[in-house]
Coordinates of N, CA and C in Angstrom, one line a residue:
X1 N 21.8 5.2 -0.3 CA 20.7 4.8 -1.2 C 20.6 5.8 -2.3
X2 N 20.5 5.0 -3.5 CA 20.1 6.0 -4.6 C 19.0 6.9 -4.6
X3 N 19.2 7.9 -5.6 CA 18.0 9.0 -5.7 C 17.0 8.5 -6.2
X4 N 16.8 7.3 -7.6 CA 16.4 6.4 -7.9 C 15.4 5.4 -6.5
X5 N 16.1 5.1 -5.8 CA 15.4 4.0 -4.8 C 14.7 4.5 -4.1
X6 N 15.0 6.0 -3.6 CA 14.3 6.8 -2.8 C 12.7 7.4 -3.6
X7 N 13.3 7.6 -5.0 CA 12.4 8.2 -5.4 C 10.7 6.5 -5.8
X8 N 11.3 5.7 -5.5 CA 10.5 4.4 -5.8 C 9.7 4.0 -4.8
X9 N 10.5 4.5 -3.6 CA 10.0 4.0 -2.4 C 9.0 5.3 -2.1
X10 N 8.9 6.6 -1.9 CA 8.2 7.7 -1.9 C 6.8 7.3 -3.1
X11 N 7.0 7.0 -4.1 CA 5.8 6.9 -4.8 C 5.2 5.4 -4.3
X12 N 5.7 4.0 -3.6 CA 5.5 3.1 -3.5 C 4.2 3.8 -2.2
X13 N 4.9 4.3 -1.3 CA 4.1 4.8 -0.2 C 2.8 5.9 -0.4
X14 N 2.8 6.4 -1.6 CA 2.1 7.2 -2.1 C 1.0 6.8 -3.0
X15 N 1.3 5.5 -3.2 CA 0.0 4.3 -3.9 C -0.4 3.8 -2.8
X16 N 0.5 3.3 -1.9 CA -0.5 2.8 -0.8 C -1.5 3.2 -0.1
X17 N -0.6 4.7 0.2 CA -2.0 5.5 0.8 C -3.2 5.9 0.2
X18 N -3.1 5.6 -1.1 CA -4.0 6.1 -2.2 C -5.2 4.6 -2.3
X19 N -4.9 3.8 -2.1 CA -5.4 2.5 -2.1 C -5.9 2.1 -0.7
X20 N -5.3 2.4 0.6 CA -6.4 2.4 1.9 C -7.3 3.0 1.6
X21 N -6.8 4.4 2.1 CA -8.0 5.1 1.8 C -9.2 5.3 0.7
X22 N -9.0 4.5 -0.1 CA -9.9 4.0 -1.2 C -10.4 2.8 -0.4
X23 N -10.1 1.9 -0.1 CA -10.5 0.8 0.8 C -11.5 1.2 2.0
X24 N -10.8 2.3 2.9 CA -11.7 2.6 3.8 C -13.3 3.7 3.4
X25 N -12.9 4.4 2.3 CA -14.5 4.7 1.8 C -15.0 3.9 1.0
X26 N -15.0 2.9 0.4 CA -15.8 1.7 0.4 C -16.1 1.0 1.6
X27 N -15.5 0.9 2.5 CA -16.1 0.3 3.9 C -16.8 1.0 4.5
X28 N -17.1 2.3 4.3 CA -17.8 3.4 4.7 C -19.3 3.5 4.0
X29 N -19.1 3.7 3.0 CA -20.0 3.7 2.1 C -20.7 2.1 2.0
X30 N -20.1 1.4 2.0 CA -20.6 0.1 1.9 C -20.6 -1.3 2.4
X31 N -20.9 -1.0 4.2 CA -20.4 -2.2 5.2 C -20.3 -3.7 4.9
X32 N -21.5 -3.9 3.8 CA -21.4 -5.3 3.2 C -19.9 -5.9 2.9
X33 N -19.0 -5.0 2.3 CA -18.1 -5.5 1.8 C -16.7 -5.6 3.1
X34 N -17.4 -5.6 4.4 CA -15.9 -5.4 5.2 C -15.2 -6.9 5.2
X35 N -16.0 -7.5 5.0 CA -15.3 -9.3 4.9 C -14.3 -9.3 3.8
X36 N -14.6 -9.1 2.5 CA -14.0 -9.2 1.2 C -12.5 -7.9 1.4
X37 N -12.8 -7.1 1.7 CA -12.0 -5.9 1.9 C -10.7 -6.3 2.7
X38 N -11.5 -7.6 3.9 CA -10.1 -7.3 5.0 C -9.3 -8.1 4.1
X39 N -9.6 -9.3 3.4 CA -9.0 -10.1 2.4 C -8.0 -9.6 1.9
X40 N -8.4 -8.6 0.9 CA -7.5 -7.6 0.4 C -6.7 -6.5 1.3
X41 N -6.8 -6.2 2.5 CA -5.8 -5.4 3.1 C -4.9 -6.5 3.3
X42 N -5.1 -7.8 4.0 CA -4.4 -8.5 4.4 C -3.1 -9.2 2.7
X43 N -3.8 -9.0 1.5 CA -3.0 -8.8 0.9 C -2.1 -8.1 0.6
X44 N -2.5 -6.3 0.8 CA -2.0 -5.2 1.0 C -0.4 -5.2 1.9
X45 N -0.7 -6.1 2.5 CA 0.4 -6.2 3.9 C 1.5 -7.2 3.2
X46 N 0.7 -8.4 2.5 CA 1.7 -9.7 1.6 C 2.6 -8.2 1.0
X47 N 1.9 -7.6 0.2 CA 3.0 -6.4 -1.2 C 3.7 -5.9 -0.4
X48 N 3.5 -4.7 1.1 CA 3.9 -4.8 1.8 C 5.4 -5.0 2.4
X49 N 5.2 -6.6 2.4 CA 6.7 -7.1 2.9 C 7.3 -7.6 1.5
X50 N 6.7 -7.8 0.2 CA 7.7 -8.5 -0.4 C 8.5 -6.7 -0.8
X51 N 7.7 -5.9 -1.1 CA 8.3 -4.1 -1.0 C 9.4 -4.5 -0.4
X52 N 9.5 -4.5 0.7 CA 10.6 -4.4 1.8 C 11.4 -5.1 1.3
X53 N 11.4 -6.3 1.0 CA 12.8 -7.6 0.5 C 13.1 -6.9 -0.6
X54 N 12.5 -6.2 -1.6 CA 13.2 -6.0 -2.9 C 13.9 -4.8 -2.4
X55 N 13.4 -3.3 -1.6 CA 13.9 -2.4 -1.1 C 15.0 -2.4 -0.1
X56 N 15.0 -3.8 0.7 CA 16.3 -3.5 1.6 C 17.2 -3.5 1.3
X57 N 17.8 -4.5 0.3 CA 19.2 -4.1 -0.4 C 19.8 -2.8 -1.0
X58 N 18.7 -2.4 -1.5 CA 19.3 -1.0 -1.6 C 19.6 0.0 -0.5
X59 N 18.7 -0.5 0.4 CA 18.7 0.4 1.6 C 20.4 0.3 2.6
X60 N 20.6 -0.9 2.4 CA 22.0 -1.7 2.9 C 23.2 -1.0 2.9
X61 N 23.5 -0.8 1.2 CA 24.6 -0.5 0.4 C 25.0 0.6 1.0

């Protein structure tokens, strides 16, 4: 795998975590919203896998 792919996938995982945990102090701060929220993790999971299908190929090679 490239130094390029590596370095895409490291920041890919480094937005993610930056966006739960933004997710979970709004659920914290604000229980109203745990309905609307799971919505969006469950989208979180969609980015998730399509991540993986554009990253596997490189991962392959």
């Amino acid at each position: 795998m490239s130094m390029l792919a590596v370095m895409v996938a490291v920041l890919l995982v480094l937005v993610g975590l930056i966006v739960v945990s933004n997710l979970v102090y709004v659920v914290y701060q604000h229980p109203t919203l745990t309905g609307p929220l799971s919505v969006a993790i469950a989208g979180a999971g969609v980015l998730i896998a399509l991540v993986a299908t554009v990253v596997a190929p490189a991962i392959t090679q």
